[in-house]
Tab-separated table of C-alpha atoms in Angstrom:
chain	number	residue	atom	x	y	z
Y	1	MET	CA	-58.787	-39.817	86.584
Y	2	HIS	CA	-58.201	-37.040	89.118
Y	3	LYS	CA	-55.764	-34.155	88.931
Y	4	TYR	CA	-55.238	-31.742	91.912
Y	5	TYR	CA	-52.544	-29.231	92.889
Y	6	GLU	CA	-51.439	-28.346	96.419
Y	7	LEU	CA	-51.339	-24.612	96.997
Y	8	GLY	CA	-50.071	-24.276	100.585
Y	9	GLU	CA	-52.673	-26.040	102.694
Y	10	THR	CA	-55.325	-25.818	99.952
Y	11	ARG	CA	-55.941	-28.658	97.485
Y	12	VAL	CA	-57.170	-27.358	94.110
Y	13	HIS	CA	-58.995	-29.890	91.945
Y	14	ALA	CA	-58.475	-29.545	88.139
Y	15	LEU	CA	-60.074	-32.905	87.257
Y	16	ARG	CA	-62.695	-34.609	89.343
Y	17	GLY	CA	-63.107	-38.297	88.338
Y	18	VAL	CA	-62.995	-37.917	84.603
Y	19	SER	CA	-63.634	-41.194	82.747
Y	20	VAL	CA	-63.549	-41.179	79.000
Y	21	GLU	CA	-62.514	-43.361	76.047
Y	22	VAL	CA	-61.361	-41.936	72.768
Y	23	ARG	CA	-61.361	-44.713	70.091
Y	24	ARG	CA	-59.117	-44.999	67.124
Y	25	SER	CA	-60.175	-42.800	64.179
Y	26	GLU	CA	-62.386	-40.573	66.272
Y	27	PHE	CA	-62.518	-36.795	65.827
Y	28	VAL	CA	-63.354	-35.257	69.203
Y	29	ALA	CA	-63.924	-31.560	69.989
Y	30	VAL	CA	-63.237	-30.455	73.606
Y	31	MET	CA	-65.073	-27.402	74.895
Y	32	GLY	CA	-65.522	-25.554	78.199
Y	33	ALA	CA	-64.950	-22.224	79.865
Y	34	SER	CA	-61.578	-21.240	81.331
Y	35	GLY	CA	-60.876	-23.242	84.457
Y	36	SER	CA	-63.222	-26.071	83.393
Y	37	GLY	CA	-60.466	-28.600	83.250
Y	38	LYS	CA	-60.195	-29.046	79.522
Y	39	SER	CA	-56.524	-27.844	79.336
Y	40	THR	CA	-55.462	-30.158	82.181
Y	41	PHE	CA	-57.222	-32.948	80.388
Y	42	MET	CA	-55.439	-32.146	77.157
Y	43	ASN	CA	-52.015	-31.912	78.926
Y	44	ILE	CA	-52.474	-35.361	80.316
Y	45	LEU	CA	-53.561	-36.717	76.953
Y	46	GLY	CA	-50.392	-35.167	75.439
Y	47	CYS	CA	-48.185	-36.714	78.122
Y	48	LEU	CA	-47.284	-33.107	79.281
Y	49	ASP	CA	-48.635	-33.964	82.731
Y	50	ARG	CA	-49.666	-36.921	84.790
Y	51	PRO	CA	-52.820	-37.592	86.760
Y	52	SER	CA	-52.780	-37.403	90.541
Y	53	SER	CA	-54.718	-40.626	90.630
Y	54	GLY	CA	-56.284	-42.954	88.092
Y	55	ARG	CA	-54.840	-44.184	84.798
Y	56	TYR	CA	-54.241	-43.012	81.289
Y	57	LEU	CA	-53.975	-45.815	78.680
Y	58	LEU	CA	-52.516	-44.895	75.355
Y	59	GLU	CA	-52.917	-47.693	72.838
Y	60	GLY	CA	-53.498	-50.100	75.758
Y	61	VAL	CA	-50.334	-49.072	77.684
Y	62	ASP	CA	-50.745	-47.323	80.996
Y	63	VAL	CA	-48.485	-44.259	80.678
Y	64	SER	CA	-49.767	-42.368	83.771
Y	65	GLN	CA	-46.695	-43.275	85.896
Y	66	HIS	CA	-44.030	-42.974	83.291
Y	67	ASP	CA	-41.109	-40.703	84.074
Y	68	LYS	CA	-40.379	-37.510	82.182
Y	69	ARG	CA	-37.924	-39.169	79.801
Y	70	ALA	CA	-40.263	-41.928	78.846
Y	71	LEU	CA	-43.124	-39.390	78.421
Y	72	ALA	CA	-40.910	-37.292	76.128
Y	73	LEU	CA	-40.290	-40.367	73.877
Y	74	ILE	CA	-44.026	-41.067	73.777
Y	75	ARG	CA	-44.752	-37.523	72.772
Y	76	ASN	CA	-42.249	-37.652	69.948
Y	77	GLN	CA	-43.409	-41.035	68.630
Y	78	LYS	CA	-47.071	-41.278	69.359
Y	79	ILE	CA	-48.520	-37.645	69.606
Y	80	GLY	CA	-48.674	-34.851	67.122
Y	81	PHE	CA	-49.342	-31.305	68.401
Y	82	VAL	CA	-50.933	-28.337	66.798
Y	83	PHE	CA	-51.267	-24.987	68.583
Y	84	GLN	CA	-53.051	-21.729	68.059
Y	85	GLY	CA	-49.740	-19.983	67.434
Y	86	PHE	CA	-48.123	-21.795	64.535
Y	87	ASN	CA	-44.667	-21.922	66.320
Y	88	LEU	CA	-42.716	-22.077	63.063
Y	89	LEU	CA	-39.061	-21.075	62.840
Y	90	ALA	CA	-38.970	-17.884	60.842
Y	91	ARG	CA	-35.733	-18.470	59.029
Y	92	THR	CA	-36.496	-22.069	58.162
Y	93	THR	CA	-38.416	-23.336	55.108
Y	94	ALA	CA	-41.726	-25.181	55.295
Y	95	LEU	CA	-39.876	-28.419	54.502
Y	96	GLU	CA	-37.265	-27.814	57.215
Y	97	ASN	CA	-39.884	-26.854	59.786
Y	98	THR	CA	-41.784	-30.017	58.952
Y	99	GLU	CA	-38.633	-32.172	59.406
Y	100	LEU	CA	-37.870	-30.886	62.937
Y	101	PRO	CA	-39.574	-33.630	64.973
Y	102	THR	CA	-37.701	-36.277	63.068
Y	103	LEU	CA	-34.320	-34.866	64.349
Y	104	TYR	CA	-35.191	-36.351	67.787
Y	105	SER	CA	-35.979	-39.701	66.246
Y	106	LYS	CA	-33.684	-42.380	64.854
Y	107	VAL	CA	-34.409	-41.433	61.231
Y	108	ASN	CA	-31.702	-40.917	58.587
Y	109	LYS	CA	-31.553	-37.763	56.467
Y	110	GLU	CA	-33.148	-39.286	53.411
Y	111	GLU	CA	-36.052	-40.764	55.378
Y	112	ARG	CA	-36.533	-37.411	57.143
Y	113	HIS	CA	-36.790	-35.598	53.810
Y	114	ARG	CA	-39.163	-38.169	52.384
Y	115	ARG	CA	-41.518	-38.084	55.386
Y	116	ALA	CA	-41.544	-34.235	55.335
Y	117	VAL	CA	-42.440	-34.134	51.671
Y	118	GLU	CA	-45.229	-36.697	52.298
Y	119	ALA	CA	-46.566	-34.671	55.178
Y	120	LEU	CA	-46.615	-31.470	53.199
Y	121	GLU	CA	-48.432	-33.323	50.414
Y	122	MET	CA	-51.060	-34.552	52.839
Y	123	VAL	CA	-51.948	-30.872	53.790
Y	124	GLY	CA	-51.814	-29.592	50.219
Y	125	LEU	CA	-48.554	-27.676	50.490
Y	126	ALA	CA	-46.088	-29.636	48.386
Y	127	ASP	CA	-45.663	-26.620	46.133
Y	128	ARG	CA	-44.643	-24.390	49.215
Y	129	ALA	CA	-41.918	-26.631	50.553
Y	130	GLU	CA	-39.137	-24.090	49.919
Y	131	HIS	CA	-41.101	-21.054	51.199
Y	132	PHE	CA	-40.389	-19.352	54.535
Y	133	PRO	CA	-43.286	-18.564	56.932
Y	134	SER	CA	-43.101	-14.866	56.011
Y	135	GLN	CA	-43.922	-15.898	52.405
Y	136	MET	CA	-47.080	-17.765	53.479
Y	137	SER	CA	-50.606	-16.855	54.637
Y	138	GLY	CA	-51.841	-17.737	58.123
Y	139	GLY	CA	-53.701	-20.765	56.814
Y	140	GLN	CA	-50.649	-22.028	54.964
Y	141	GLN	CA	-48.475	-21.561	58.132
Y	142	GLN	CA	-51.042	-23.625	60.119
Y	143	ARG	CA	-50.954	-26.276	57.424
Y	144	VAL	CA	-47.177	-26.486	57.865
Y	145	ALA	CA	-47.758	-26.861	61.581
Y	146	VAL	CA	-50.102	-29.714	60.832
Y	147	ALA	CA	-47.632	-31.275	58.502
Y	148	ARG	CA	-44.947	-30.971	61.285
Y	149	ALA	CA	-47.288	-32.758	63.700
Y	150	LEU	CA	-47.808	-35.629	61.176
Y	151	VAL	CA	-44.188	-36.287	60.151
Y	152	ASN	CA	-43.499	-38.907	62.884
Y	153	ARG	CA	-46.788	-40.603	61.921
Y	154	PRO	CA	-48.445	-40.218	65.330
Y	155	SER	CA	-51.272	-42.327	66.792
Y	156	ILE	CA	-53.166	-39.199	67.801
Y	157	LEU	CA	-53.212	-35.499	66.848
Y	158	LEU	CA	-53.904	-32.999	69.597
Y	159	ALA	CA	-55.024	-29.517	68.524
Y	160	ASP	CA	-55.248	-26.634	70.898
Y	161	GLU	CA	-57.469	-23.845	69.312
Y	162	PRO	CA	-55.975	-24.480	65.836
Y	163	THR	CA	-58.222	-21.965	64.139
Y	164	GLY	CA	-57.958	-19.270	66.951
Y	165	ASN	CA	-55.739	-17.008	64.838
Y	166	LEU	CA	-57.545	-17.445	61.579
Y	167	ASP	CA	-60.346	-15.862	59.588
Y	168	SER	CA	-63.587	-17.754	58.965
Y	169	ARG	CA	-62.837	-19.153	55.577
Y	170	THR	CA	-59.273	-20.216	56.510
Y	171	SER	CA	-60.624	-21.797	59.640
Y	172	VAL	CA	-62.936	-23.983	57.554
Y	173	GLU	CA	-60.020	-24.828	55.240
Y	174	ILE	CA	-58.082	-26.179	58.204
Y	175	MET	CA	-61.104	-28.170	59.229
Y	176	GLU	CA	-61.253	-29.602	55.759
Y	177	VAL	CA	-57.651	-30.775	56.262
Y	178	PHE	CA	-58.590	-32.316	59.663
Y	179	GLN	CA	-61.668	-34.049	58.202
Y	180	ASP	CA	-59.545	-35.445	55.403
Y	181	LEU	CA	-56.886	-36.721	57.790
Y	182	ASN	CA	-59.580	-38.254	60.061
Y	183	ASP	CA	-61.154	-39.981	57.047
Y	184	LYS	CA	-57.770	-41.670	56.497
Y	185	GLY	CA	-57.818	-43.023	60.052
Y	186	LEU	CA	-56.025	-40.375	62.115
Y	187	THR	CA	-57.402	-39.883	65.587
Y	188	ILE	CA	-57.868	-36.190	66.457
Y	189	VAL	CA	-58.760	-34.363	69.727
Y	190	MET	CA	-59.222	-30.612	69.380
Y	191	VAL	CA	-59.823	-27.837	71.882
Y	192	THR	CA	-62.011	-25.068	70.588
Y	193	HIS	CA	-64.213	-22.211	71.954
Y	194	GLU	CA	-66.075	-21.950	68.705
Y	195	HIS	CA	-69.292	-24.027	68.353
Y	196	ASP	CA	-69.261	-23.866	64.512
Y	197	ILE	CA	-65.818	-25.329	64.508
Y	198	ALA	CA	-66.681	-28.005	66.935
Y	199	GLU	CA	-69.473	-29.114	64.595
Y	200	PHE	CA	-66.844	-30.381	62.166
Y	201	ALA	CA	-65.814	-33.083	64.672
Y	202	LYS	CA	-67.689	-36.322	65.139
Y	203	ARG	CA	-68.124	-35.938	68.923
Y	204	VAL	CA	-68.078	-33.159	71.513
Y	205	LEU	CA	-66.943	-33.263	75.151
Y	206	VAL	CA	-67.939	-30.340	77.293
Y	207	PHE	CA	-66.038	-29.709	80.533
Y	208	ARG	CA	-67.277	-27.807	83.529
Y	209	ASP	CA	-65.715	-27.706	87.103
Y	210	GLY	CA	-63.312	-30.464	86.408
Y	211	SER	CA	-65.860	-32.868	85.041
Y	212	ILE	CA	-67.305	-33.886	81.735
Y	213	ARG	CA	-70.750	-32.468	81.676
Y	214	LYS	CA	-71.690	-33.455	78.131
Y	215	ASP	CA	-70.381	-36.240	75.763
Y	216	GLU	CA	-72.383	-36.598	72.603
Y	217	PRO	CA	-72.068	-37.111	68.919
Y	218	VAL	CA	-72.387	-34.296	66.436
Y	219	ARG	CA	-75.679	-34.535	64.629
Y	220	GLY	CA	-75.858	-33.216	61.084
Y	221	ARG	CA	-72.122	-32.910	60.941
Y	222	PRO	CA	-71.126	-30.492	58.010
Y	223	ARG	CA	-68.424	-31.411	55.551
Y	224	ALA	CA	-65.863	-28.608	55.427
Y	225	ALA	CA	-65.392	-28.900	51.647
Y	226	GLU	CA	-69.109	-28.291	51.140
Y	227	VAL	CA	-69.158	-25.344	53.553
Y	228	LEU	CA	-66.259	-23.750	51.666
Y	229	LYS	CA	-68.337	-23.619	48.492
Y	230	THR	CA	-70.723	-21.195	50.245
Y	231	LEU	CA	-68.092	-18.849	51.684
Y	232	PRO	CA	-66.558	-15.885	49.747
Y	233	THR	CA	-62.928	-16.020	48.764
Y	234	LEU	CA	-60.398	-13.379	49.684
Y	235	GLU	CA	-60.787	-11.881	46.169
Y	236	ASP	CA	-64.505	-11.460	46.827
């Protein structure tokens, strides 16, 4: 897969012949310096952009030449997004924030509510369903963002620096959520600059100059639940 941009008479290459397979139920961390190509790679994975040449197969279907409307439908039905900024609506409860993606799907009100409750339960926030973002910690807000990404039951979860705004303990708590979801079969691809966060994944891709320079499994992968036992709580 190649991706390039035309700037006047200059062609700028963002991806140079990237070929990679992410299998169902993998947990992949993507790393690399600014300008390495990792963001372009993630944009294509998330159907936010298309390759200049080559193919992108999502569950066996080549989506690389789909038009914008078709890509929008795929994003809504197949892909969940989690960002560094939680992007929650301030005057909307956790439950209502979680329901938002279902408003663009053919899902009735009762089913929307049921799915949102289920998603909040999956991230351990069932008891915060009626709380507003201002009434929750950063970690709780990110859990709501994860629940929102799960509500349409996506095939893959794409996370862009999901712990970037969080303290060390809260970051590990989010990794615990990710590991639990991955254990249940959810495919996760996560961009991170933090090596200690990448170690919670099963596999690490390292980008440089538009190419994948390293693709290897994580050795001695820690379990977030065990790491949390060694970290001080906020009260400490």
